[in-house]
Short mmCIF file of C-alpha atoms and ligand atoms in Angstrom, two decimals:
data_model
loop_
_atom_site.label_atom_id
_atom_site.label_comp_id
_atom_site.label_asym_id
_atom_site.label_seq_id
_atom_site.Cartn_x
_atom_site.Cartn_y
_atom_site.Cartn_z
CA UNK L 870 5.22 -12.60 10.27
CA UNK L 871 2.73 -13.92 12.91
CA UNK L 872 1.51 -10.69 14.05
CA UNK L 873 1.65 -8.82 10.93
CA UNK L 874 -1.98 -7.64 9.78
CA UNK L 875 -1.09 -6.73 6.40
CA UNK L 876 0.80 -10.48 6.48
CA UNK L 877 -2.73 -11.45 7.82
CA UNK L 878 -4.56 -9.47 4.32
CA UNK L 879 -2.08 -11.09 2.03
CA UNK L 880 -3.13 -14.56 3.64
CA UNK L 881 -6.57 -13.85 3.35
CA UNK L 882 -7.16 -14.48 6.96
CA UNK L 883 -8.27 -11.13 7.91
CA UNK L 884 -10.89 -9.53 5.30
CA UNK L 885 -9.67 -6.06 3.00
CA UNK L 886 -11.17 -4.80 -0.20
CA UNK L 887 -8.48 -5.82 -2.87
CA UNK L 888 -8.64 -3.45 -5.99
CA UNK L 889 -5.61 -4.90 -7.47
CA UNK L 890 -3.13 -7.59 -7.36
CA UNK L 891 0.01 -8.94 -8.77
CA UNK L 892 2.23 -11.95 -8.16
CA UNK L 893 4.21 -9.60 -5.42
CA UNK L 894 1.71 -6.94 -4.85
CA UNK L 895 -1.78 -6.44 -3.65
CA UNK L 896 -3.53 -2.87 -3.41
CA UNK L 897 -6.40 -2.62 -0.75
CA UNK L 898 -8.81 0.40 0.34
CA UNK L 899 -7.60 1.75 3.54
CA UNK L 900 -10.06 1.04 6.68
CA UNK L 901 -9.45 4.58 7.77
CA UNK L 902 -9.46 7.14 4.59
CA UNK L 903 -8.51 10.68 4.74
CA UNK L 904 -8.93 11.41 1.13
CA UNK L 905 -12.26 10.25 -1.01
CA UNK L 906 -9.88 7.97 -2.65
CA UNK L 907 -7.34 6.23 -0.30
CA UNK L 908 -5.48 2.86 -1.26
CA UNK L 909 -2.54 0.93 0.15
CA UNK L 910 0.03 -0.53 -1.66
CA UNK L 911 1.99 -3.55 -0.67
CA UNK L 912 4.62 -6.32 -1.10
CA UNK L 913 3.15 -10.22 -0.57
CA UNK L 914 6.73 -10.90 1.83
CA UNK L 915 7.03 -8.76 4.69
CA UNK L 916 9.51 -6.01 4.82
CA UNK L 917 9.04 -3.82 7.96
CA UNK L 918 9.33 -0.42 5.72
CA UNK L 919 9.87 1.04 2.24
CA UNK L 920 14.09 1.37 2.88
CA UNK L 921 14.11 -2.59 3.69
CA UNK L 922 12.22 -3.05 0.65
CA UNK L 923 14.23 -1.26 -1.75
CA UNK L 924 17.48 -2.67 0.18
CA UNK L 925 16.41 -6.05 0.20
CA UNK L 926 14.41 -6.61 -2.95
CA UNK L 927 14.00 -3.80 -5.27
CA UNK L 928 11.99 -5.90 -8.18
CA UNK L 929 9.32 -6.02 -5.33
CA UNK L 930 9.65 -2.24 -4.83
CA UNK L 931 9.12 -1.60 -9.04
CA UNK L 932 6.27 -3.85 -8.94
CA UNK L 933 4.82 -2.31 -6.28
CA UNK L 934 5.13 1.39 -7.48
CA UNK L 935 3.90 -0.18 -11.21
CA UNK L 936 0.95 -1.60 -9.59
CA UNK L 937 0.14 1.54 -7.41
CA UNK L 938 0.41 3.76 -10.46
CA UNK L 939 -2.12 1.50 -12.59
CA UNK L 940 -4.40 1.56 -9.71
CA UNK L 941 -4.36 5.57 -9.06
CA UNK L 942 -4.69 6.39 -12.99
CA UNK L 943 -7.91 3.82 -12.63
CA UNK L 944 -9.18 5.73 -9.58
CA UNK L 945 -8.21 9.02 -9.80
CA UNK L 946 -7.90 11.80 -12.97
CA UNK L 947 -4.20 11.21 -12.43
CA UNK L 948 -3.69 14.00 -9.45
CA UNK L 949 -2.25 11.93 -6.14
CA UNK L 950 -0.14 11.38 -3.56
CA UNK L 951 2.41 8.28 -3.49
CA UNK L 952 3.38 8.36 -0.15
CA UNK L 953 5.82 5.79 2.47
CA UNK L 954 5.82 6.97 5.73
CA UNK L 955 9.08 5.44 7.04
CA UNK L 956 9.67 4.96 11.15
CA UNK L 957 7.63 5.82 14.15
CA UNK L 958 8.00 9.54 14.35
CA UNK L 959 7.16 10.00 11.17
CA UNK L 960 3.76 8.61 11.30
CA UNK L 961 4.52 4.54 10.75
CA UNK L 962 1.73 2.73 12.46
CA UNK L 963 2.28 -0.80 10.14
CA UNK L 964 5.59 -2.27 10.17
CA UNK L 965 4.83 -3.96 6.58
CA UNK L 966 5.99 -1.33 4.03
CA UNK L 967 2.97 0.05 2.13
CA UNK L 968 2.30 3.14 -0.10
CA UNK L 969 -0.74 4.91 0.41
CA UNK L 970 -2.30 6.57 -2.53
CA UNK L 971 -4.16 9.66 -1.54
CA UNK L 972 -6.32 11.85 -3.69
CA UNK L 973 -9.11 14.14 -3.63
CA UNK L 974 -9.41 13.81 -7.40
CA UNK L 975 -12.06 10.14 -7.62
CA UNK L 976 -12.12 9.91 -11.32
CA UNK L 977 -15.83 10.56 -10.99
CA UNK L 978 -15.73 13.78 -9.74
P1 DGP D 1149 0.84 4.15 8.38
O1 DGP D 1149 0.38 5.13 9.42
O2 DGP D 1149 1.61 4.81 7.26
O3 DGP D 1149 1.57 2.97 9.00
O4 DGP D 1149 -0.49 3.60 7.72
C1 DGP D 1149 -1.17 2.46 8.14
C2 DGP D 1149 -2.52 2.50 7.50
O5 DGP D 1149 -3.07 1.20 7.57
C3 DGP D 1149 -3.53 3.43 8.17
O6 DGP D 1149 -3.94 4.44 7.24
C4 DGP D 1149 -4.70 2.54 8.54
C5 DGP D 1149 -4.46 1.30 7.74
N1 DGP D 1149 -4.87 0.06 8.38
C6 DGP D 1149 -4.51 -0.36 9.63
N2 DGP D 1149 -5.06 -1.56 9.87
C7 DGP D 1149 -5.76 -1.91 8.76
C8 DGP D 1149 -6.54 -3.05 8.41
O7 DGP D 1149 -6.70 -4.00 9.17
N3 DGP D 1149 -7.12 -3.05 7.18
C9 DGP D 1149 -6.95 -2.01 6.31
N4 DGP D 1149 -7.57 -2.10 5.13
N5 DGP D 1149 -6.21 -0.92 6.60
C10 DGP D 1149 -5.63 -0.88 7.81
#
């Protein structure tokens, strides 16, 4: 999709801070965190939310959630949030599905 940003990350023609990637999935640090650790979760091909991705192509959706789990028990003690927020009203600001793993728990800590 031309004017899909997250379609711009996974072309590498607008800049993100990959900390994981799979043939279908890339994970990326949110440019606007509201926990210490806060990571996105996508699929390569554009689906405009989670429901169209598990409708349309629900190997995408397990390798997404697989990938997003590896990635919060790497960055976190294991205590997050795996979180779609799915239309509009309830909070959907990127119409490319993506999980956002949220944690105050940075395996450091
Ligand atoms: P949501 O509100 O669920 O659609 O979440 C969209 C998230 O995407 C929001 O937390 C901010 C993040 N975001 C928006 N634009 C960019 C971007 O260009 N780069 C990165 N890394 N994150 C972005």
């Amino acid at each position: 999709m031309i004017d899909c940003i997250f379609c711009k990350i996974v072309a590498g023609s607008i800049p993100a801070t990959i900390v994981g990637e799979t043939e279908r999935s890339i994970a990326f640090q949110d440019v606007q965190p509201r926990q210490p650790v806060h990571i996105l979760v996508i699929p390569r091909q554009h689906h405009a939310n989670v429901a169209e991705l598990a409708n349309n192509d629900p190997e995408a959706l397990v390798d997404l959630m697989q990938l997003g789990s590896r990635i919060a028990s790497e960055q976190t003690t294991g205590h997050f949030r795996f979180t779609f927020n799915t239309g509009e009203l309830a909070g959907q600001t990127v119409f490319h599905a993506h999980g956002h793993i949220t944690s105050n728990q940075p395996v450091n800590s």
